[in-house]
Structure formats: C-alpha cells, structure tokens
mmCIF file with all atom_site columns, N, CA and C in Angstrom:
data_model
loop_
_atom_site.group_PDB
_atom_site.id
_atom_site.type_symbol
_atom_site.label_atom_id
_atom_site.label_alt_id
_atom_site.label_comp_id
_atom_site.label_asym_id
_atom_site.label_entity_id
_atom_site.label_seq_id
_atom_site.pdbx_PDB_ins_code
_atom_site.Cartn_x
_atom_site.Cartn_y
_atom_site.Cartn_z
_atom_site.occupancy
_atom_site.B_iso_or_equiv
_atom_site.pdbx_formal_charge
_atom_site.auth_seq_id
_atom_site.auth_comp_id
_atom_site.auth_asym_id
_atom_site.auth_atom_id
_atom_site.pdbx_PDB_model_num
ATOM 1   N N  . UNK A 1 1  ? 0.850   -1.172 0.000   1.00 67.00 ? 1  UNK A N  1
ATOM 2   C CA . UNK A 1 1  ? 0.000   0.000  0.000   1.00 67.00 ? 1  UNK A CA 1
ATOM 3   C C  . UNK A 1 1  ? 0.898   1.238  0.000   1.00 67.00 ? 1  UNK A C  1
ATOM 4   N N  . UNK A 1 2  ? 0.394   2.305  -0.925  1.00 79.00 ? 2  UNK A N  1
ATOM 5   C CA . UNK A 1 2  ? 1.172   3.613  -0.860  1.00 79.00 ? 2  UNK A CA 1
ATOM 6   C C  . UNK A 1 2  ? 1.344   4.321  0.268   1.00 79.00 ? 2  UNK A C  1
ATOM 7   N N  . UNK A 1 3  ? 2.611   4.856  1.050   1.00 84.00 ? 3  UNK A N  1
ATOM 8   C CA . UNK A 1 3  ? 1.851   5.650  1.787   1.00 84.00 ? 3  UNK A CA 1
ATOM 9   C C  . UNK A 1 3  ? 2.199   7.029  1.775   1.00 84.00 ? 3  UNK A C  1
ATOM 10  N N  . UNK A 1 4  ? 1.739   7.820  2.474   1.00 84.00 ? 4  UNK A N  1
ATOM 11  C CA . UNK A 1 4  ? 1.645   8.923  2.179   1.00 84.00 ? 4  UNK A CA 1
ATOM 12  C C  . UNK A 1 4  ? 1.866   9.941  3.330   1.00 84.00 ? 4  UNK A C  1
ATOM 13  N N  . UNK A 1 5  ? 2.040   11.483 3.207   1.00 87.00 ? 5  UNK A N  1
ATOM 14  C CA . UNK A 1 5  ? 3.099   12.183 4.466   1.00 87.00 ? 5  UNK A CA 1
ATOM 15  C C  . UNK A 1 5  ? 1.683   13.625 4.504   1.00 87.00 ? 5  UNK A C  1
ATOM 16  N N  . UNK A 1 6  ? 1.383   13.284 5.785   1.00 83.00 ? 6  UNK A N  1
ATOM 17  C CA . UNK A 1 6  ? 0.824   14.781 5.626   1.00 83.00 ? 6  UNK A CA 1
ATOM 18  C C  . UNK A 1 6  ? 0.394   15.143 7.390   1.00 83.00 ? 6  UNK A C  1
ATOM 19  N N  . UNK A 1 7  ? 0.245   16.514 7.399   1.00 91.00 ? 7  UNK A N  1
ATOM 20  C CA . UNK A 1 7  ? 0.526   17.117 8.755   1.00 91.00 ? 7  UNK A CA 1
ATOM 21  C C  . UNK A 1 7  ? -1.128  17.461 9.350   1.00 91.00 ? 7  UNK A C  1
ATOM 22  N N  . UNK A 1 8  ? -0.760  17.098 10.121  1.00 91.00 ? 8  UNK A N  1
ATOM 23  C CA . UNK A 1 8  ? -2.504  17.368 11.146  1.00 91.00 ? 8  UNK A CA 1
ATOM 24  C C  . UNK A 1 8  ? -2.273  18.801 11.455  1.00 91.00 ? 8  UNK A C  1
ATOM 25  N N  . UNK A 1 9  ? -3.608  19.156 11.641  1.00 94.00 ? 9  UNK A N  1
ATOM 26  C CA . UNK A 1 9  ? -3.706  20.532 12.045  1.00 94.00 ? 9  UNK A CA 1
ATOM 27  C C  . UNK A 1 9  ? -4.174  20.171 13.901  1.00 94.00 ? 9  UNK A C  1
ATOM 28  N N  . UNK A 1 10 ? -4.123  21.194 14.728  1.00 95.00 ? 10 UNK A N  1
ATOM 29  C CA . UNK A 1 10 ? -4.059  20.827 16.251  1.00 95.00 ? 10 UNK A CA 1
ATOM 30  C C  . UNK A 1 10 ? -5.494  20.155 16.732  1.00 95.00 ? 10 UNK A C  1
ATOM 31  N N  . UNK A 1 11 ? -6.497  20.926 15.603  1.00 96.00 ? 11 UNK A N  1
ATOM 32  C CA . UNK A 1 11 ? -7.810  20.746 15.806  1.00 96.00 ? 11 UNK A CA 1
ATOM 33  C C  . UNK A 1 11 ? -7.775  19.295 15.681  1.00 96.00 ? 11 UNK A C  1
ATOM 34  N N  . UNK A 1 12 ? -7.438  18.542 14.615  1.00 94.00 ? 12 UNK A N  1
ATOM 35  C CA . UNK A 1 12 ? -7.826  17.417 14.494  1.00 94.00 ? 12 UNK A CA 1
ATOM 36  C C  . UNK A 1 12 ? -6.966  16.341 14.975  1.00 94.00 ? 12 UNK A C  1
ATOM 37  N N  . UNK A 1 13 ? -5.952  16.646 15.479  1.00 94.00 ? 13 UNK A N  1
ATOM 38  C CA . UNK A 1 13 ? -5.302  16.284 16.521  1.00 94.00 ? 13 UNK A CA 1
ATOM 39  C C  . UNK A 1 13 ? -5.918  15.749 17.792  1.00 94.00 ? 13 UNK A C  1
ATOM 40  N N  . UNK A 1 14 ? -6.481  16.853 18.348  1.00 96.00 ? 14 UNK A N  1
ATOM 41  C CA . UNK A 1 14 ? -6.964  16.860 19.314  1.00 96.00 ? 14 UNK A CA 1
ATOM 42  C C  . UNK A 1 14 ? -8.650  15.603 19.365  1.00 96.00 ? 14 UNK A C  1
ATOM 43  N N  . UNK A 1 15 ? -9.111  16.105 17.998  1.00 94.00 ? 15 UNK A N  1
ATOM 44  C CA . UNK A 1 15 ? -10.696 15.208 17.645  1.00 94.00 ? 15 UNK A CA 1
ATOM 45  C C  . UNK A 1 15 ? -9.756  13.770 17.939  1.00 94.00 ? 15 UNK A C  1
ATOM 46  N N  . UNK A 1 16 ? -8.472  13.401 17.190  1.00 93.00 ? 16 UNK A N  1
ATOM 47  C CA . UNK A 1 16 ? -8.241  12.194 16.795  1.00 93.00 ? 16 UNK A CA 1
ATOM 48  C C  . UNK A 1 16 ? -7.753  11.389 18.183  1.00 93.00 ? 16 UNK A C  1
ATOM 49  N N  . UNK A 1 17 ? -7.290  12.340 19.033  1.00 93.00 ? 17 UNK A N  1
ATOM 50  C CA . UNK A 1 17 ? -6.379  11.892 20.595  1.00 93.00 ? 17 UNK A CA 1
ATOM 51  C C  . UNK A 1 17 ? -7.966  11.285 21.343  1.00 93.00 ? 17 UNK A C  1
ATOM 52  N N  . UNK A 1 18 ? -9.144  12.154 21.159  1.00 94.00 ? 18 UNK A N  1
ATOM 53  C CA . UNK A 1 18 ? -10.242 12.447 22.129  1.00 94.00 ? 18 UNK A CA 1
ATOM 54  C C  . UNK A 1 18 ? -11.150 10.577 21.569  1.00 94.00 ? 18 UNK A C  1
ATOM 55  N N  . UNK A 1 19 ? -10.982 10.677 20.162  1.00 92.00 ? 19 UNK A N  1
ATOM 56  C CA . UNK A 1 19 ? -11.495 9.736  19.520  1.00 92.00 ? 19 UNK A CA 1
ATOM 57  C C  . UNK A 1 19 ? -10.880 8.118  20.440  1.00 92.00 ? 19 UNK A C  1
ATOM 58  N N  . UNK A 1 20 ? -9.731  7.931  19.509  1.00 91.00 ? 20 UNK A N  1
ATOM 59  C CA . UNK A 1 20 ? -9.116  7.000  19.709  1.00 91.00 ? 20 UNK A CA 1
ATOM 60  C C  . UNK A 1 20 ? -9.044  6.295  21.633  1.00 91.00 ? 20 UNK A C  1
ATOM 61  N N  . UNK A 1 21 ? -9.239  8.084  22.364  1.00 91.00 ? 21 UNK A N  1
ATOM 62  C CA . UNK A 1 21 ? -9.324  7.240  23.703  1.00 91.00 ? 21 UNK A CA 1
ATOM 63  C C  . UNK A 1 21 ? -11.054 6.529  24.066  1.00 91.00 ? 21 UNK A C  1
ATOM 64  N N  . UNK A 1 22 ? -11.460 7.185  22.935  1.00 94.00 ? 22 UNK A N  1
ATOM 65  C CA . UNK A 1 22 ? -13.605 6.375  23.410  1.00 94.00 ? 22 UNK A CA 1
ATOM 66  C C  . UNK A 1 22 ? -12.994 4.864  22.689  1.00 94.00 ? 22 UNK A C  1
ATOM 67  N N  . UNK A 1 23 ? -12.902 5.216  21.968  1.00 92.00 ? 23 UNK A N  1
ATOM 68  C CA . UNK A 1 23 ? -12.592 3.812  20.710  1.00 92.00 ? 23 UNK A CA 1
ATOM 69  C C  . UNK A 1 23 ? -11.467 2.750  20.729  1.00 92.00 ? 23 UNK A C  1
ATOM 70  N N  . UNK A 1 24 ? -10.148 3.153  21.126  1.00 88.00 ? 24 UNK A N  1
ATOM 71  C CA . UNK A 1 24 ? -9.564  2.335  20.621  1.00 88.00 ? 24 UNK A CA 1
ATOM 72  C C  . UNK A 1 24 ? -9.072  1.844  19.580  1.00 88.00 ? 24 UNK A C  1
ATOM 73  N N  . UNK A 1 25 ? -9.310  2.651  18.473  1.00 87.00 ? 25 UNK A N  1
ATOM 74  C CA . UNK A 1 25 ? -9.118  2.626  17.063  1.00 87.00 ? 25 UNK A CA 1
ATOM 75  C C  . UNK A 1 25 ? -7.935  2.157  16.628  1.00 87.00 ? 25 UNK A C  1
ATOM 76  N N  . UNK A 1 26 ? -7.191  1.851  15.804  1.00 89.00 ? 26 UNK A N  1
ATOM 77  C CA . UNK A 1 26 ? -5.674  2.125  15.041  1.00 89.00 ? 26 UNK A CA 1
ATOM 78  C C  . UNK A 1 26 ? -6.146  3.286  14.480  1.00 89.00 ? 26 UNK A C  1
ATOM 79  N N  . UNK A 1 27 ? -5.154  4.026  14.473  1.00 89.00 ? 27 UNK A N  1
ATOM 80  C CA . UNK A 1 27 ? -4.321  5.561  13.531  1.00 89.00 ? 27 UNK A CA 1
ATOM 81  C C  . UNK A 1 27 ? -4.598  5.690  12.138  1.00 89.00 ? 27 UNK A C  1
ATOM 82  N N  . UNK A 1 28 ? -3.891  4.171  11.724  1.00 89.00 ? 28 UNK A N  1
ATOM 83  C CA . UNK A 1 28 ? -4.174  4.328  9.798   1.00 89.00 ? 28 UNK A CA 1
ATOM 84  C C  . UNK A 1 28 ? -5.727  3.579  9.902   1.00 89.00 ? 28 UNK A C  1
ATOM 85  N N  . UNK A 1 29 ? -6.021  3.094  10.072  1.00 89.00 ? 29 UNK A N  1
ATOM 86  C CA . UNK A 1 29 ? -7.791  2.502  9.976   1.00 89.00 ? 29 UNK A CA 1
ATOM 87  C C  . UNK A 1 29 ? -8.251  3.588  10.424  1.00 89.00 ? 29 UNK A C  1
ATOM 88  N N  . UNK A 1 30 ? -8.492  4.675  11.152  1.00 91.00 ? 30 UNK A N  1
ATOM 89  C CA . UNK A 1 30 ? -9.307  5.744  11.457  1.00 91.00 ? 30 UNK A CA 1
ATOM 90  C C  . UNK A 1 30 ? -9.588  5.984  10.251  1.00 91.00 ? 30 UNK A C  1
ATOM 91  N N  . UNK A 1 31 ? -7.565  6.987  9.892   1.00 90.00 ? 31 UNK A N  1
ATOM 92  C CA . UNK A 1 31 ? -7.660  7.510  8.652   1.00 90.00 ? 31 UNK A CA 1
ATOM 93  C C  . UNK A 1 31 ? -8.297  7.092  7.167   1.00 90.00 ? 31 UNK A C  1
ATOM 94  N N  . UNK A 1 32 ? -7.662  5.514  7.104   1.00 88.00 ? 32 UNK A N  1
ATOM 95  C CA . UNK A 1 32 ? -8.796  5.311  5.986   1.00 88.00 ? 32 UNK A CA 1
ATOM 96  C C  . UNK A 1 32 ? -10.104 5.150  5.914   1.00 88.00 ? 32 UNK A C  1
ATOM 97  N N  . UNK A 1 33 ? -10.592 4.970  6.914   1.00 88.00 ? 33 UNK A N  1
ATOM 98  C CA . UNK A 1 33 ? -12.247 4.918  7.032   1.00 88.00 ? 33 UNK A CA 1
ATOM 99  C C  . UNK A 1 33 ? -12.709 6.410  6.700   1.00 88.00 ? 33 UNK A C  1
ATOM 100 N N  . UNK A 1 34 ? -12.040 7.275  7.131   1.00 91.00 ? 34 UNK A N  1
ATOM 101 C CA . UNK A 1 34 ? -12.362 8.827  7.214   1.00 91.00 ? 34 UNK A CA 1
ATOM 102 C C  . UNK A 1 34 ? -12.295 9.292  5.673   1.00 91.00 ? 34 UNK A C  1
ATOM 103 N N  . UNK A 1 35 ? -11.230 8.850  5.113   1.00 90.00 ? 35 UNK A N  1
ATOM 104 C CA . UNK A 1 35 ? -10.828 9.649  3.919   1.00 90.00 ? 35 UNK A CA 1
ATOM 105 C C  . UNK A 1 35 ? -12.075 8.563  2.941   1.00 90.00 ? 35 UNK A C  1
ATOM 106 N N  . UNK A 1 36 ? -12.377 7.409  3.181   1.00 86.00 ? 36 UNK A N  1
ATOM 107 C CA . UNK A 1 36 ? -12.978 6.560  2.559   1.00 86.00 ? 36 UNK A CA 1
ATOM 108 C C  . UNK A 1 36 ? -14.707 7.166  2.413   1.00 86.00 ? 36 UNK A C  1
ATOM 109 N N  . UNK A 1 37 ? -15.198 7.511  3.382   1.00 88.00 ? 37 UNK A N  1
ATOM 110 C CA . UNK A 1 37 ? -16.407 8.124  3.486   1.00 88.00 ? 37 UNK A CA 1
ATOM 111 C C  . UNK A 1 37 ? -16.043 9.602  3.337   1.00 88.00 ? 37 UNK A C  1
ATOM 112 N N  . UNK A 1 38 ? -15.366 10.492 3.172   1.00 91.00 ? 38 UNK A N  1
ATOM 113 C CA . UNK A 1 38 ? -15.346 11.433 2.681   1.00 91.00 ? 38 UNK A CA 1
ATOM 114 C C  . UNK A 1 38 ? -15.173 11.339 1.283   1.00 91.00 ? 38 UNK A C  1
ATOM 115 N N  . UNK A 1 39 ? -14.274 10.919 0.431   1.00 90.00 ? 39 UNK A N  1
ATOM 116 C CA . UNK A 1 39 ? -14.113 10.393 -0.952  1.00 90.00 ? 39 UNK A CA 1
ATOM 117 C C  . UNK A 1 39 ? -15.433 10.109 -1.198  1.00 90.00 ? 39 UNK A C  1
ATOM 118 N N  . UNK A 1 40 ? -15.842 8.999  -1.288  1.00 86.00 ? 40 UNK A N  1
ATOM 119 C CA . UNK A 1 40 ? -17.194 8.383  -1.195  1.00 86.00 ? 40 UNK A CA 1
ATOM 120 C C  . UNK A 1 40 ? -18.200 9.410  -1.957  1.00 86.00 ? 40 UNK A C  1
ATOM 121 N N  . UNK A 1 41 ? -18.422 10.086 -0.716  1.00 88.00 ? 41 UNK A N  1
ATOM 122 C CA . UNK A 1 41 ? -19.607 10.853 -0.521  1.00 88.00 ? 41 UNK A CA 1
ATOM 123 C C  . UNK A 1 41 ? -19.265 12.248 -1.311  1.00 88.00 ? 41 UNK A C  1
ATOM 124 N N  . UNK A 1 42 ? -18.324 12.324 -1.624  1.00 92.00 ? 42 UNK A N  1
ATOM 125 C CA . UNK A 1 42 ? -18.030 13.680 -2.962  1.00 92.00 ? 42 UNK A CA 1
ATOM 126 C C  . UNK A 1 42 ? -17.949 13.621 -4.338  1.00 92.00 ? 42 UNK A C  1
ATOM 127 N N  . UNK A 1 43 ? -17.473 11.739 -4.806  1.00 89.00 ? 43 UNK A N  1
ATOM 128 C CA . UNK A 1 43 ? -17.699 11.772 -6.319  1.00 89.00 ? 43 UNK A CA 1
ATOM 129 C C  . UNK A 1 43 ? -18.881 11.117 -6.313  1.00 89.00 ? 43 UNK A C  1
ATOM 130 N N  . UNK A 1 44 ? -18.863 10.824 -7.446  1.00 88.00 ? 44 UNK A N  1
ATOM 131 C CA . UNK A 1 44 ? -20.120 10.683 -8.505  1.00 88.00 ? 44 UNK A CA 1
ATOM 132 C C  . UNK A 1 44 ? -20.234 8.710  -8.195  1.00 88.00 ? 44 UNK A C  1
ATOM 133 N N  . UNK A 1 45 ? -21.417 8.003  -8.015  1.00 84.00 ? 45 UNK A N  1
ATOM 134 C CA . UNK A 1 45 ? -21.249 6.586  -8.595  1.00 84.00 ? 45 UNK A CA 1
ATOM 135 C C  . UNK A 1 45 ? -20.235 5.930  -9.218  1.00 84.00 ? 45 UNK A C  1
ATOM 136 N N  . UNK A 1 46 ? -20.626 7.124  -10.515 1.00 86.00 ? 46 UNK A N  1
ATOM 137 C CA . UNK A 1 46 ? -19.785 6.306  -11.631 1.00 86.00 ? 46 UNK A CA 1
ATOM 138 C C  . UNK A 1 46 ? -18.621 6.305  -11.396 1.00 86.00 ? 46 UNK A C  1
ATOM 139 N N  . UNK A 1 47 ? -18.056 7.540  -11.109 1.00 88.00 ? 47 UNK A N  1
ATOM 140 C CA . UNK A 1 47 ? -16.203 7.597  -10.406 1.00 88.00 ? 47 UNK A CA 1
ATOM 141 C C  . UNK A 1 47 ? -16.249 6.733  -9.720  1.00 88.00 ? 47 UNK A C  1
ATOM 142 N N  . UNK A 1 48 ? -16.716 6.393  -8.473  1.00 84.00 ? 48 UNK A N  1
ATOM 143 C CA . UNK A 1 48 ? -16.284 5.580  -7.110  1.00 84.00 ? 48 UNK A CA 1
ATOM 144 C C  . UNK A 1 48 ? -16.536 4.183  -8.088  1.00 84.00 ? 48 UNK A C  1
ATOM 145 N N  . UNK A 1 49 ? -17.272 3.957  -8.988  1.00 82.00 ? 49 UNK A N  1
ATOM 146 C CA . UNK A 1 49 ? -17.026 2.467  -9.435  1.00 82.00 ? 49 UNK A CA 1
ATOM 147 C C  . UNK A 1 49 ? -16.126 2.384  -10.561 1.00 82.00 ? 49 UNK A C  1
ATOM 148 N N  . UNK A 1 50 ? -15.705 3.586  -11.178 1.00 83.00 ? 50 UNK A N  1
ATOM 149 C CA . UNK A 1 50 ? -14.416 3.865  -12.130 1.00 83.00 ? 50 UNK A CA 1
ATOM 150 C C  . UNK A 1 50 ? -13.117 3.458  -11.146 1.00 83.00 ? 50 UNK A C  1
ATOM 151 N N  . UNK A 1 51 ? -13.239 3.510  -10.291 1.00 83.00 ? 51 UNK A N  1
ATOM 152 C CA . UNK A 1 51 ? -11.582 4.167  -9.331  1.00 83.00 ? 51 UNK A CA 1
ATOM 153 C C  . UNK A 1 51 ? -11.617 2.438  -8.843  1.00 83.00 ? 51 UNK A C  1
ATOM 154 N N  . UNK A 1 52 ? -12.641 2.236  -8.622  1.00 78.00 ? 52 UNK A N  1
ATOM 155 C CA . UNK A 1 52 ? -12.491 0.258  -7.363  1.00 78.00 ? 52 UNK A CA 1
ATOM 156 C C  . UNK A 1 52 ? -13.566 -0.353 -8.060  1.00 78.00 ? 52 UNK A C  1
ATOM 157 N N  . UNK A 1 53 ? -12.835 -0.814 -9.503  1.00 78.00 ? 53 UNK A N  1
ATOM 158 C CA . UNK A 1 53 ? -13.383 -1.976 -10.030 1.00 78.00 ? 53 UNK A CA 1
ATOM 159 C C  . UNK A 1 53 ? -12.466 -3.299 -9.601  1.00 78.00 ? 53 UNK A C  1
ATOM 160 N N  . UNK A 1 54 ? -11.665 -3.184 -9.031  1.00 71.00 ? 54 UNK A N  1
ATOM 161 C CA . UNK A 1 54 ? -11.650 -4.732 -8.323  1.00 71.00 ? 54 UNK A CA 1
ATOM 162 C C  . UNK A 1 54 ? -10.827 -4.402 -6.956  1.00 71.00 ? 54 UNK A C  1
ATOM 163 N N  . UNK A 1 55 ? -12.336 -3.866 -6.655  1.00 66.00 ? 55 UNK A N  1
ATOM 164 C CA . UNK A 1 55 ? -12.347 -3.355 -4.777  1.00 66.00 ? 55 UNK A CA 1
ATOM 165 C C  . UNK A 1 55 ? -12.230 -4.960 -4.221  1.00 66.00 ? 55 UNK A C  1
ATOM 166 N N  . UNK A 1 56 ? -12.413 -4.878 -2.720  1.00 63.00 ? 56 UNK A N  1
ATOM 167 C CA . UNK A 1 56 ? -12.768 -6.055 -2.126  1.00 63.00 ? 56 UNK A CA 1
ATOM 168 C C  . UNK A 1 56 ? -13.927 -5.942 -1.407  1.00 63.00 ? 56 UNK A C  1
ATOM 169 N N  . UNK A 1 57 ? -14.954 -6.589 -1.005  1.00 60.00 ? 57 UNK A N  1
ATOM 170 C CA . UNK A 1 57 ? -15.590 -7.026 -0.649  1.00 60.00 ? 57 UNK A CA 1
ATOM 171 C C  . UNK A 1 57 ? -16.436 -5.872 0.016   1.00 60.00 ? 57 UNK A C  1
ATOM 172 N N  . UNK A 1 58 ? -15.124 -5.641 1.462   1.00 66.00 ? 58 UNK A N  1
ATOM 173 C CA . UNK A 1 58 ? -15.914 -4.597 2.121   1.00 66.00 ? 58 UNK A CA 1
ATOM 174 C C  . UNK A 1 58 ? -16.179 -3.338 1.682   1.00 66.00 ? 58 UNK A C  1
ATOM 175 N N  . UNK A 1 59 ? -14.877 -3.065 0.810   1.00 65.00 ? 59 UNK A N  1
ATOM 176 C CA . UNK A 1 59 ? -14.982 -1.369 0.216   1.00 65.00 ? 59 UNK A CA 1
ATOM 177 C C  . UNK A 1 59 ? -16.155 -1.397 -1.270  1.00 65.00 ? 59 UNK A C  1
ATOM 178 N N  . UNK A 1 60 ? -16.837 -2.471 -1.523  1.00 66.00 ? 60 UNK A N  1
ATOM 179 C CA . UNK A 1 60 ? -17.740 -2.279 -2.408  1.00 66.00 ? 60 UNK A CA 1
ATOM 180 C C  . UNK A 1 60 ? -19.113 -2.285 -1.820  1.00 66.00 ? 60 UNK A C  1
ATOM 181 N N  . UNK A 1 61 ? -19.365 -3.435 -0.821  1.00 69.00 ? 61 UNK A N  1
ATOM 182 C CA . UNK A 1 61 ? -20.214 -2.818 -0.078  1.00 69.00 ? 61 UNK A CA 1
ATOM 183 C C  . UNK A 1 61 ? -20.422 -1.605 0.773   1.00 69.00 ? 61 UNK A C  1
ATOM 184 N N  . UNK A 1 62 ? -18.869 -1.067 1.435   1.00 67.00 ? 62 UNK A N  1
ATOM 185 C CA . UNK A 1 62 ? -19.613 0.112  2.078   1.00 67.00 ? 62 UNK A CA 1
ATOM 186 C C  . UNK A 1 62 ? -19.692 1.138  1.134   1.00 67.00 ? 62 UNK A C  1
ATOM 187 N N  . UNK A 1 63 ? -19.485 0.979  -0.411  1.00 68.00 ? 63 UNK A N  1
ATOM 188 C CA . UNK A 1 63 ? -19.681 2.157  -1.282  1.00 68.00 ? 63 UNK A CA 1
ATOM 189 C C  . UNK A 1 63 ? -21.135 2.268  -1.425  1.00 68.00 ? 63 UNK A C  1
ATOM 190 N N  . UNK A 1 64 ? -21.674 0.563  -1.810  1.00 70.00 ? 64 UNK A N  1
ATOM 191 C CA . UNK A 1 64 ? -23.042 0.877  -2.507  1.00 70.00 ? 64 UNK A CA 1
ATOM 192 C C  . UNK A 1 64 ? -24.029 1.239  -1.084  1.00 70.00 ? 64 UNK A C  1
ATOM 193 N N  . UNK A 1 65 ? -23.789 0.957  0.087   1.00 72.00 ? 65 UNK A N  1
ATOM 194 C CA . UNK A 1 65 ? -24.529 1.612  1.333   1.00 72.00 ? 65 UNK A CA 1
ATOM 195 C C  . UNK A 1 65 ? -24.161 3.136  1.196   1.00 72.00 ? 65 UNK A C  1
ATOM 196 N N  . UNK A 1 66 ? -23.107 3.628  1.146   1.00 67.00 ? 66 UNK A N  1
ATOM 197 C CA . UNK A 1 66 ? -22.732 4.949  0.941   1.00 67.00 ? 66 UNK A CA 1
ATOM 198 C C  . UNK A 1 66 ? -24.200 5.619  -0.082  1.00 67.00 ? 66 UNK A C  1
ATOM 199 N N  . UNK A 1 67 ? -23.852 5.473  -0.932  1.00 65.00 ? 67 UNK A N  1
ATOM 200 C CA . UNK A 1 67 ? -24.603 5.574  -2.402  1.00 65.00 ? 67 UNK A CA 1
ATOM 201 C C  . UNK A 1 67 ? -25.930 5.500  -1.933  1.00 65.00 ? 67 UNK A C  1
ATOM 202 N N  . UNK A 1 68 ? -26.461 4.411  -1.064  1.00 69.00 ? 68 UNK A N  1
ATOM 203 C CA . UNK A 1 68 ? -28.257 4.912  -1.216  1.00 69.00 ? 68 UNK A CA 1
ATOM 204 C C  . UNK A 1 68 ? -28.177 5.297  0.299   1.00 69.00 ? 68 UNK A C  1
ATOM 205 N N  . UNK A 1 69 ? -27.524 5.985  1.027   1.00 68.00 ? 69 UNK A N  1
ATOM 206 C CA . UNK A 1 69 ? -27.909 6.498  1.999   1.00 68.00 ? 69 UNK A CA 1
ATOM 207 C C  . UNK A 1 69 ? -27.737 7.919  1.289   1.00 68.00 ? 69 UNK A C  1
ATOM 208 N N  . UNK A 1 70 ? -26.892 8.403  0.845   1.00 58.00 ? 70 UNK A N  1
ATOM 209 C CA . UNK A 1 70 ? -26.393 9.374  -0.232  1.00 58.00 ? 70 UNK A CA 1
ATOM 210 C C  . UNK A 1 70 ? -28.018 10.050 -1.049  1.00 58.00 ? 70 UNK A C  1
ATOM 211 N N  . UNK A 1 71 ? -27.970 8.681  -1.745  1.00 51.00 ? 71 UNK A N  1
ATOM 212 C CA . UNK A 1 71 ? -29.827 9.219  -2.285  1.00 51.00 ? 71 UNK A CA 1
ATOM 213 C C  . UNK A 1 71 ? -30.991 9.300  -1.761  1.00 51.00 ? 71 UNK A C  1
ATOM 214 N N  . UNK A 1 72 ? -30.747 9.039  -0.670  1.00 52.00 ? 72 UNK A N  1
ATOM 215 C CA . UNK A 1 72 ? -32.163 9.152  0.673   1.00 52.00 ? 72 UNK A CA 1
ATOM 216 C C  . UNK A 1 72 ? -32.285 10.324 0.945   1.00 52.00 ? 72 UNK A C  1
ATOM 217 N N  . UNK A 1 73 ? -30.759 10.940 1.457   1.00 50.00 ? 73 UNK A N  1
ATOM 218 C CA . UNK A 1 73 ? -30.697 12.012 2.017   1.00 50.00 ? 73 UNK A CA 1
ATOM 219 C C  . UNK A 1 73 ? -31.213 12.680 1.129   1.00 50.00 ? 73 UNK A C  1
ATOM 220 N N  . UNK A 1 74 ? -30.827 12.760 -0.474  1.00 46.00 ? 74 UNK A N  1
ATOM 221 C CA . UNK A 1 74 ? -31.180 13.506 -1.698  1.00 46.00 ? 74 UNK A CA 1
ATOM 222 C C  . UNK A 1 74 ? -33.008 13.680 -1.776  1.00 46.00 ? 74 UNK A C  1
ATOM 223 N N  . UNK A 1 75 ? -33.299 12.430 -1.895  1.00 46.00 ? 75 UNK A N  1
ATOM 224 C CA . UNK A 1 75 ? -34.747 12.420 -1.791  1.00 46.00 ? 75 UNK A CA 1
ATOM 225 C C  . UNK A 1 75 ? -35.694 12.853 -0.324  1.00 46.00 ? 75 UNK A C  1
ATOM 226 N N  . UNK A 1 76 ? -34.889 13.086 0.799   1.00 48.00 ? 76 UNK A N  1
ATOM 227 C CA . UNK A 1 76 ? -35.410 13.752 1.645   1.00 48.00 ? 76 UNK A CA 1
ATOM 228 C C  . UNK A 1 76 ? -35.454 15.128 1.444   1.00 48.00 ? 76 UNK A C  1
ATOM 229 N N  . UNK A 1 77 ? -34.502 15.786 0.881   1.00 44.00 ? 77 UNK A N  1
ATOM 230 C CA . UNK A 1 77 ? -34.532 17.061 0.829   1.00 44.00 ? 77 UNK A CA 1
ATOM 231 C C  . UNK A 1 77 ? -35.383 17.748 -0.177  1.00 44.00 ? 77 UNK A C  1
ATOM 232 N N  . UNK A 1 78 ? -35.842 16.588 -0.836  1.00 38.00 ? 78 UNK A N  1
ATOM 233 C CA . UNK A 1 78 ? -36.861 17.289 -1.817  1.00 38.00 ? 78 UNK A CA 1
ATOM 234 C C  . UNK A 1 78 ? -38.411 16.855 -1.994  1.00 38.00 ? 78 UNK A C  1
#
C-alpha cells in the first residue's frame, strides 16, 4: 500500500487523541475509514465504481450503502 506524508492541524489532533481514547481505534484505519467516506460521498457513482473496479468485498459494499444512503438524504430534501 502507498503511503503517504501529511501534517494534522491541532484541531484534528486533538478530535483524533479524544477519539481513539472512546474507541480504541488504530491511527491508519481511522484515517482510511475517514478519507474513505469522505471520498465516497463527494464523487459521482460512476467515479467511485471507475476508481475500485476490483475493490474487495468490504470497500464495495460500504460504497453501494454509501450511495443509497447518499440518495435518501437527496430524496429527503426534496
């Protein structure tokens, strides 16, 4: 897996210290769950099934749950 270098700001520092002590989490599983539902929820279907056509298992299911909770919300608001 790639990895990658980037700097927390104090705020989220602090969310991630406050988190991890309710939870118990790992560090990089936070992060990818976080960046995973943020990604997610900003492109399009078709991208998120352009980008992980041979996802695994879990990251295709939590896309297509993503996706119609995504259009609920859509159809609630209107």
């Amino acid at each position: 897996m790639p990895r990658k270098h980037f700097e927390l700001n104090s705020d989220i520092a602090k969310l991630i210290d406050k988190y991890n002590e309710i939870n118990d989490t790992d560090f990089n599983e936070l992060v990818n769950k976080a960046l995973r539902f943020y990604l997610v929820n900003q492109m399009s279907y078709k991208d998120v099934q352009d980008a992980l056509k041979e996802a695994d298992v879990e990251t295709s299911r939590y896309v297509d749950e993503a996706m119609r909770s995504s259009m609920g919300d859509i159809n609630r608001n209107y």
